[in-house]
CSV table of C-alpha atoms in Angstrom, one decimal:
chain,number,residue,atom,x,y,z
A,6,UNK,CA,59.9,-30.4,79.2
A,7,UNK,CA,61.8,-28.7,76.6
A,8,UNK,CA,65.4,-28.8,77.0
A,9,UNK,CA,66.9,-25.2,76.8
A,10,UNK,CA,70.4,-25.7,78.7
A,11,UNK,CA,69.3,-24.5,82.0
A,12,UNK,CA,65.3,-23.9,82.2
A,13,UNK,CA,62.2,-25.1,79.6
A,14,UNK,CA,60.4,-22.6,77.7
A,15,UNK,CA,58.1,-20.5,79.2
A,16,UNK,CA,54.4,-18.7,78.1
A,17,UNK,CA,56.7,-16.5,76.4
A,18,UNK,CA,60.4,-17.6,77.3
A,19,UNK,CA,61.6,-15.9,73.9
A,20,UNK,CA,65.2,-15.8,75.8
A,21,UNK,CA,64.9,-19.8,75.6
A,22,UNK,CA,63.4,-19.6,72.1
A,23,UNK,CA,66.5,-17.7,71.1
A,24,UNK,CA,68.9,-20.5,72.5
A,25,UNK,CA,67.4,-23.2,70.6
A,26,UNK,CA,68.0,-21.5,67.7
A,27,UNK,CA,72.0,-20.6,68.4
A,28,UNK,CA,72.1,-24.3,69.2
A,29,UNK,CA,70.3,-24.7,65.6
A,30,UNK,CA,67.8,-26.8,67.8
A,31,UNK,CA,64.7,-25.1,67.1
A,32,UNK,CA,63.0,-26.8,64.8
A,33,UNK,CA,63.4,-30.2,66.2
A,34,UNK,CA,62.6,-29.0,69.6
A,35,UNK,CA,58.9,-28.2,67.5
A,36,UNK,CA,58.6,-31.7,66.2
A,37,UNK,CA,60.0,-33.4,68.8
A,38,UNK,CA,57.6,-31.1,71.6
A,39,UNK,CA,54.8,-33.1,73.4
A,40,UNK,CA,51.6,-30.4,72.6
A,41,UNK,CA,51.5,-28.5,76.2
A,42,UNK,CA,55.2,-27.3,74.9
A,43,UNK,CA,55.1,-26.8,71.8
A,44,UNK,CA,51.7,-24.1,72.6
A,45,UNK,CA,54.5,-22.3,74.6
A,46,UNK,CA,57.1,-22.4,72.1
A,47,UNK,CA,55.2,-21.5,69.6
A,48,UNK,CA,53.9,-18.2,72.1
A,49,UNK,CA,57.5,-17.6,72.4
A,50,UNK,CA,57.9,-17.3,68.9
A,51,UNK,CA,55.5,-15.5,68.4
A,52,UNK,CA,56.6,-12.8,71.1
A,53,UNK,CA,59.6,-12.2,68.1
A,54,UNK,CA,57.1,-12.7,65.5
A,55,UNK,CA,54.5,-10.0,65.9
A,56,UNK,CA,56.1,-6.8,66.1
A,57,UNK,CA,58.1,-7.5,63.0
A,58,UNK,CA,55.2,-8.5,61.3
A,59,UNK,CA,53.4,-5.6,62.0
A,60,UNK,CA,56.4,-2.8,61.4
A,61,UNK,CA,57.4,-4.7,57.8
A,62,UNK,CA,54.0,-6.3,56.5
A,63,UNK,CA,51.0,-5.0,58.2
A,64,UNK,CA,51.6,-1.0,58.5
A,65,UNK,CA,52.8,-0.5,55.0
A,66,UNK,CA,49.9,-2.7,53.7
A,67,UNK,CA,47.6,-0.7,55.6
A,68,UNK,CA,49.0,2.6,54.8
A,69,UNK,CA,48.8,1.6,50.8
A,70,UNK,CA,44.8,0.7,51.4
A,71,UNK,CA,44.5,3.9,53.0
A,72,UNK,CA,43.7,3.3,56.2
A,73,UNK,CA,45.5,5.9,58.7
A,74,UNK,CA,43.5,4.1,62.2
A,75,UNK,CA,45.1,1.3,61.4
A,76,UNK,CA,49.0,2.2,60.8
A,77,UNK,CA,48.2,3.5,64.2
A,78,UNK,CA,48.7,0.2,66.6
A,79,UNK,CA,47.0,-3.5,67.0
A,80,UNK,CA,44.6,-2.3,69.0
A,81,UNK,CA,43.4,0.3,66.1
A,82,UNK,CA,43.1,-2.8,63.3
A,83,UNK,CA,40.2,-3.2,61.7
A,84,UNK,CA,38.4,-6.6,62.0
A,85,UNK,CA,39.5,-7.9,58.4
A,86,UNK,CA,42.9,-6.1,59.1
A,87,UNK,CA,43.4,-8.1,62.3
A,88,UNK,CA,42.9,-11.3,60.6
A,89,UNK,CA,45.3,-10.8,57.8
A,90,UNK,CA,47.7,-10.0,60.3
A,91,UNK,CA,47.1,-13.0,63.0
A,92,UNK,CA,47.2,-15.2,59.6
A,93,UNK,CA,50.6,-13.1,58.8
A,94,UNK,CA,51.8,-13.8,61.9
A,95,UNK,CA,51.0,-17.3,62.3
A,96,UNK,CA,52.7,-17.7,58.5
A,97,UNK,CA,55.7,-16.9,59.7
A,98,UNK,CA,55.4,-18.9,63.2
A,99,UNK,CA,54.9,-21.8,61.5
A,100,UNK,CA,57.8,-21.5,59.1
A,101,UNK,CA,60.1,-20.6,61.9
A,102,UNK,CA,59.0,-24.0,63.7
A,103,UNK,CA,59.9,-25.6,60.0
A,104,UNK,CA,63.0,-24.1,58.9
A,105,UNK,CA,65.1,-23.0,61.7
A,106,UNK,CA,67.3,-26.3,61.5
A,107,UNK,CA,70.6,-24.8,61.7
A,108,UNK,CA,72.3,-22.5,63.9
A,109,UNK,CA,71.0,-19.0,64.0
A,110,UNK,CA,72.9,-16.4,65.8
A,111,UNK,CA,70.9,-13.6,65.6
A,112,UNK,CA,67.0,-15.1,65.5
A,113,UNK,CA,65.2,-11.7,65.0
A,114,UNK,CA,67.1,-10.9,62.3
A,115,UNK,CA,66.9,-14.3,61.0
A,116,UNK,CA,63.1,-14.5,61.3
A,117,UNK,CA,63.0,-10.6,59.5
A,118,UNK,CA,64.4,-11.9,56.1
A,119,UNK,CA,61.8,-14.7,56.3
A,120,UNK,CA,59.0,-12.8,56.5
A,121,UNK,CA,57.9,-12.2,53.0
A,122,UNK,CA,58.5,-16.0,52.0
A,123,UNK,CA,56.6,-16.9,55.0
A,124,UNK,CA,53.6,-15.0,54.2
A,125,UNK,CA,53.6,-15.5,50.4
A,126,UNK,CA,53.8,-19.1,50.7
A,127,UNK,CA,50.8,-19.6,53.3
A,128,UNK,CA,49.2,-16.7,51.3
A,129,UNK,CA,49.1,-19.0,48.1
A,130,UNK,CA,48.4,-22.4,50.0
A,131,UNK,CA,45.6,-20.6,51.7
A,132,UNK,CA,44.1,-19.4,47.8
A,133,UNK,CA,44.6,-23.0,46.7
A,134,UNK,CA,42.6,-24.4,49.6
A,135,UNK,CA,39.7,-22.9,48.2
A,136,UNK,CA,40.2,-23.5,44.4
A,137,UNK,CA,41.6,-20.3,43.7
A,138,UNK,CA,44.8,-19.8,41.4
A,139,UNK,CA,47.9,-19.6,43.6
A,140,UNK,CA,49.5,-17.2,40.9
A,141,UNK,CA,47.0,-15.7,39.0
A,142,UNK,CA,48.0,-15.4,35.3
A,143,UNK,CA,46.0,-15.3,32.2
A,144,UNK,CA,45.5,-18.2,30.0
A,145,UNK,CA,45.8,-17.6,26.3
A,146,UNK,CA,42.5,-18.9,25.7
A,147,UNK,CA,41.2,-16.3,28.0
A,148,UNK,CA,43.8,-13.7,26.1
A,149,UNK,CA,41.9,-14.4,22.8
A,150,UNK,CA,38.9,-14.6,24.1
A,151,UNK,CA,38.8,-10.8,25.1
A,152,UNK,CA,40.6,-9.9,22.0
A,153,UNK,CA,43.8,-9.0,23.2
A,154,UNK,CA,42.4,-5.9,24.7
A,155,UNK,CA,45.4,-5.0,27.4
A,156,UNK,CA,42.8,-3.6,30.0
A,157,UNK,CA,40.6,-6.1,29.7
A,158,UNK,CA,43.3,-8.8,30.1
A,159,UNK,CA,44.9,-6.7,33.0
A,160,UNK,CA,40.8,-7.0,34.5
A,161,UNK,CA,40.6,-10.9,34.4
A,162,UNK,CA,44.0,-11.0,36.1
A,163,UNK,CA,42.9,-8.8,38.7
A,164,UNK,CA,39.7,-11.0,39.0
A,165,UNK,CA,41.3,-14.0,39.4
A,166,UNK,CA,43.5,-12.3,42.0
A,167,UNK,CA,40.1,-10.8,43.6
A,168,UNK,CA,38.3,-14.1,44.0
A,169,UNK,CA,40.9,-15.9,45.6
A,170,UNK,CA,40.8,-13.2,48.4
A,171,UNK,CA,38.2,-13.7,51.5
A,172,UNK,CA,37.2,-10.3,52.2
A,173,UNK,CA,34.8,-8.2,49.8
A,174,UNK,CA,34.9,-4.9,48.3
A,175,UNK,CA,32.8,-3.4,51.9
A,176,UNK,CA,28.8,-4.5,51.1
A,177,UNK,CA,29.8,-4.9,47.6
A,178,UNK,CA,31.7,-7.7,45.8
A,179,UNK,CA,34.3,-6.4,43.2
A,180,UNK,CA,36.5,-3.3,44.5
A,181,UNK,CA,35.5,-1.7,41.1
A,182,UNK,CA,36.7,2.1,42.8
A,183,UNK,CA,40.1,0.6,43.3
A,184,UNK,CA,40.3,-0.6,39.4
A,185,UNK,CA,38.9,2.3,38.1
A,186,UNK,CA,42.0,3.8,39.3
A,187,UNK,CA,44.1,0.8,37.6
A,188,UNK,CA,42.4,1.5,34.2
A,189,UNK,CA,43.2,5.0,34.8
A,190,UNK,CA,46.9,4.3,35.1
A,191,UNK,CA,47.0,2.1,32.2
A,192,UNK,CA,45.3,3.5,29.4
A,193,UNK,CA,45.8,6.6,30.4
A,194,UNK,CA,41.9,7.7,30.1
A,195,UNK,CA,39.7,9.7,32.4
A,196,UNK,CA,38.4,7.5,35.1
A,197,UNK,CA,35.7,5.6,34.4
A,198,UNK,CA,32.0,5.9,35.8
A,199,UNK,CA,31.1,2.5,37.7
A,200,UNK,CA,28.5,1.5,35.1
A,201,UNK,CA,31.8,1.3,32.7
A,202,UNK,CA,33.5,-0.8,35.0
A,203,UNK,CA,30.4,-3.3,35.7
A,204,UNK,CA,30.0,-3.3,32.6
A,205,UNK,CA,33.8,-4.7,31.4
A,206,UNK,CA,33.7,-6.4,34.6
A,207,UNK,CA,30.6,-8.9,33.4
A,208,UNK,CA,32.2,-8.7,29.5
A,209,UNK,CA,35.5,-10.4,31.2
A,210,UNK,CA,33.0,-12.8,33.6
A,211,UNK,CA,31.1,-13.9,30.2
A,212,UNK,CA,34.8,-14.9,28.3
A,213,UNK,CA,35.6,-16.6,31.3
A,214,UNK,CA,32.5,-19.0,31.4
A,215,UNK,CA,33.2,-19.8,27.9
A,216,UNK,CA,35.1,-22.4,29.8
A,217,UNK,CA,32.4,-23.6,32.7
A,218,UNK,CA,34.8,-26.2,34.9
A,219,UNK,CA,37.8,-23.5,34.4
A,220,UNK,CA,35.0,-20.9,35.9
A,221,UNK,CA,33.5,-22.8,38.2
A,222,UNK,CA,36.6,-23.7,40.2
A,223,UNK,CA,38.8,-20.9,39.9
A,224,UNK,CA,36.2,-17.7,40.1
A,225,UNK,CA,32.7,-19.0,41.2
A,226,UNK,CA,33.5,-21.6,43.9
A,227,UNK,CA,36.4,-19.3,45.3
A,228,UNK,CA,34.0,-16.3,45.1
A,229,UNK,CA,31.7,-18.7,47.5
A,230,UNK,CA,34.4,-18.8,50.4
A,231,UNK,CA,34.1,-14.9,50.9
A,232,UNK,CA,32.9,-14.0,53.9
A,233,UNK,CA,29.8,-11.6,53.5
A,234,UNK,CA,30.0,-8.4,55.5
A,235,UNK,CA,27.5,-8.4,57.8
A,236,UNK,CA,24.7,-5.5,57.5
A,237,UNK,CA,23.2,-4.0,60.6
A,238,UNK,CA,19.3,-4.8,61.4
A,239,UNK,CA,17.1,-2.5,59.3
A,240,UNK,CA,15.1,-0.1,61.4
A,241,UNK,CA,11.2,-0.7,61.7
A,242,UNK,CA,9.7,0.0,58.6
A,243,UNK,CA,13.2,-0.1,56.6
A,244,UNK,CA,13.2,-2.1,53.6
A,245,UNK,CA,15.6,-5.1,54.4
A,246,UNK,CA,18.8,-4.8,52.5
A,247,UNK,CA,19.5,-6.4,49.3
A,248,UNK,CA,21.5,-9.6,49.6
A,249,UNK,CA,25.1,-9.9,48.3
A,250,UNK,CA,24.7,-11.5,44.3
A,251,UNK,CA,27.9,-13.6,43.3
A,252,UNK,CA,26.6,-13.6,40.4
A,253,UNK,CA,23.4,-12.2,38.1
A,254,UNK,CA,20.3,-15.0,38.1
A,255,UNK,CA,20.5,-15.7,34.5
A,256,UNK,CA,24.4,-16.1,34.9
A,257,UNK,CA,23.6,-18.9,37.7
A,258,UNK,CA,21.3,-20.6,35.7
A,259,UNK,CA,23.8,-21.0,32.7
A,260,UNK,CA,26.0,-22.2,34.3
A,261,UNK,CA,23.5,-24.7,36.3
A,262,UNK,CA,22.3,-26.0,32.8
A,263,UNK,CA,25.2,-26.2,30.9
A,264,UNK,CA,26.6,-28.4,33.8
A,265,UNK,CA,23.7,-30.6,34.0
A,266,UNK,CA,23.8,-30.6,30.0
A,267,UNK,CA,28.0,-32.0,30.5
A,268,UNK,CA,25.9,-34.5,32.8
A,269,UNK,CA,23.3,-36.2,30.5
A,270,UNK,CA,26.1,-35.9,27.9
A,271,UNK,CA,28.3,-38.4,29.8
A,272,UNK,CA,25.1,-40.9,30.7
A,273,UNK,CA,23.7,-40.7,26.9
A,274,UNK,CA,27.1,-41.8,25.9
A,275,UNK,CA,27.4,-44.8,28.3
A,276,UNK,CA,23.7,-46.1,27.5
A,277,UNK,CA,24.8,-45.4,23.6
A,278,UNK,CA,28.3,-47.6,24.0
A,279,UNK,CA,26.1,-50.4,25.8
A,280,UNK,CA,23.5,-50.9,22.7
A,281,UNK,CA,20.8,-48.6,24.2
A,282,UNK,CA,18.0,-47.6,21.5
A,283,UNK,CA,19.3,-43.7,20.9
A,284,UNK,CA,16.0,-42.2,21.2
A,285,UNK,CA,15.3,-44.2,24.6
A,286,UNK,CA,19.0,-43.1,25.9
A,287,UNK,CA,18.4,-39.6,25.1
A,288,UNK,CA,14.5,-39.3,26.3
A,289,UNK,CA,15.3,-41.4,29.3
A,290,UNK,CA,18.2,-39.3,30.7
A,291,UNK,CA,16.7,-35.8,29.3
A,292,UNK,CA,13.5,-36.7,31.4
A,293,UNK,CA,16.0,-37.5,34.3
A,294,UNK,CA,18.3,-35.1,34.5
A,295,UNK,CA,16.2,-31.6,33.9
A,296,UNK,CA,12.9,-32.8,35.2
A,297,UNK,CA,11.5,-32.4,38.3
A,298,UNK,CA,13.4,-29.3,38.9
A,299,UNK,CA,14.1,-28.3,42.5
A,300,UNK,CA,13.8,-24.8,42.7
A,301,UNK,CA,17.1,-23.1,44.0
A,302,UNK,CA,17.6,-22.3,47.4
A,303,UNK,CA,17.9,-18.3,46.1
A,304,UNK,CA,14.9,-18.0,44.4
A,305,UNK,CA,11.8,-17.4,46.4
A,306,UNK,CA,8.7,-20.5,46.0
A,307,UNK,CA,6.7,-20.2,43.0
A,308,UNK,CA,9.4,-17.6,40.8
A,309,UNK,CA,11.7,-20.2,38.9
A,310,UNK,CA,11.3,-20.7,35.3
A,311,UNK,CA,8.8,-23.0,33.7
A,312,UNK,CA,11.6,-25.7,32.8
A,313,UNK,CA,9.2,-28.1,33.9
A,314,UNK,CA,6.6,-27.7,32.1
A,315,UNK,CA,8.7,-26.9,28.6
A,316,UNK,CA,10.1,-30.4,29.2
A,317,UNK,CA,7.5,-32.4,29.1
A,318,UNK,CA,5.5,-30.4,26.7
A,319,UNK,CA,9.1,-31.4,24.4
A,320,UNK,CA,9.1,-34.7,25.1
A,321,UNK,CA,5.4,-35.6,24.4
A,322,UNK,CA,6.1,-34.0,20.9
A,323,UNK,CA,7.9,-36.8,18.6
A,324,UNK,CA,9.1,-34.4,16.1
A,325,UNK,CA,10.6,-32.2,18.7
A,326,UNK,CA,12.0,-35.5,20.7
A,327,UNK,CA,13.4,-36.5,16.8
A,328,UNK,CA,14.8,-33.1,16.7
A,329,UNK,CA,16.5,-33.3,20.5
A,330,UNK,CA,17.8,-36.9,19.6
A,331,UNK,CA,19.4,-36.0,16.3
A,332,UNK,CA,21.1,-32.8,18.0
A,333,UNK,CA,22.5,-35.0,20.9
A,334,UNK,CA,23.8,-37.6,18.3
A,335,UNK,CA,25.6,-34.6,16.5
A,336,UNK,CA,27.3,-33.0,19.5
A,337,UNK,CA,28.5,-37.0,20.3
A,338,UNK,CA,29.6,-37.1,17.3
A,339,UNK,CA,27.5,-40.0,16.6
């Protein structure tokens, strides 16, 4: 058992919790703890921990989203609510458990000023865990490619911010209501119709797959991670409802194809450096990596493109496999 002067800690001995950290013991009593009591030290800390979480973080939060039921109590969170603030909470257990290394006289008011800290820090680790940017800012390459267009600029920020967050916009993925308000503020325009804002939404999605790894890793695979709301069973007769789209079709399969062109790239230049006949290399790999398709798992049988059948129609034509070759060579800078 945990030493605590006179008695271990408890299910929720915060009194004990509170004398480790006078004594400036608290966080080596955590590393030290066998794992029966560190569970109670860390329920002891988190007996401090909650309420302060939910007065300084949680209600204001939930007052700015607009959501009077839940300022109201725990028991009135929504379910997305409730699991920012358990991950809120457990933020700052954990970086009580870390940091409280020296003395602390008064531990809830210690633990108060570490709040914010606590939960931006495990807040960013948590984006970074799933590709997202941990401080969303945009790049200048982005910057140019949108023209310098403030709003536009102030979008893709907001995007980046978006996709690194699990929750969606209710049955829909962008929270497009919530920026038409931004764009409001900032140009000082009318609010925009949702059309509009689609619209400059998939203009600022387009610049950003002008760059298809950057894309990939820091908007599509984050976008991946959210967690789908879940729609209830359609009545008899109802017509099932329409699936949550990341992205439009056409947008999947560019970026599909322009990774699997970045592919046979890299494996045309390896058979090129060891000697390989060009027009074999480029055939070979061609045939290799685009053929024999594999319909994607969100396409229904039978409804994918003809790929297939373009390909080998191409490659059984010598002046279009000449043409193919001398293209590849180009962009290899052969």
């Amino acid at each position: 058992m945990l030493d605590t002067t006179h008695a271990p800690i408890g299910p929720a001995d915060v009194d004990g919790v509170r004398r480790l950290a006078r004594d400036g013991r608290l966080a080596g009593s955590a590393s030290a703890a066998p794992p029966g009591d560190l569970a109670r030290l860390r329920g002891a800390v988190y007996t401090v921990a909650w309420p302060l979480v939910f007065a300084r973080i949680t209600k204001p939060l939930e007052q700015q989203r607009r959501h009077p039921d839940c300022v109201r109590g725990l028991e009135w969170l929504r379910p997305d609510c409730l699991d920012r603030f358990h991950d809120d909470v457990e933020a700052v257990v954990e970086h009580a458990l870390r940091r409280a290394t020296d003395p602390i006289d008064n531990f809830d008011g210690w633990l108060a000023t570490r709040l914010s800290p606590a939960t931006v820090d495990a807040h960013r680790r948590r984006r970074g865990e799933i590709g997202a940017l941990q401080r969303p800012r945009l790049p200048a390459w982005l910057g140019e490619a949108l023209g310098r267009d403030p709003w536009l600029c102030d979008l893709a920020v907001q995007i980046l911010v978006w996709a690194g967050v699990p929750a969606t916009a209710g049955a829909e993925l962008w929270p497009l209501d919530g920026w038409a308000a931004r764009r409001a503020e900032l140009t000082g325009a009318p609010p925009a119709g949702r059309d509009t804002l689609d619209r400059e939404v998939r203009t600022v999605l387009a610049a950003m797959r002008g760059r298809p790894k950057w894309h990939a890793q820091h908007v599509e695979g984050p976008l991946g991670h959210k967690r789908a709301p879940v729609a209830p069973m359609p009545a008899d007769g109802a017509a099932e409802p329409v699936p949550l789209q990341l992205v439009a079709p056409h947008e999947a399969d560019d970026t599909r194809l322009a990774g699997l062109a970045e592919q046979a790239l890299r494996a045309i230049e390896t058979r090129l450096d060891r000697g390989e006949d060009p027009a074999t290399a480029v055939t070979t790999v061609v045939r290799h990596v685009f053929g024999g398709g594999g319909s994607a798992l969100d396409r229904l049988p039978h409804h994918g493109s003809t790929r297939d059948d373009w390909l080998a129609t191409a490659l059984a034509d010598e002046a279009r496999v000449d043409r193919i070759v001398t293209t590849v060579l180009a962009v290899l800078g052969r």
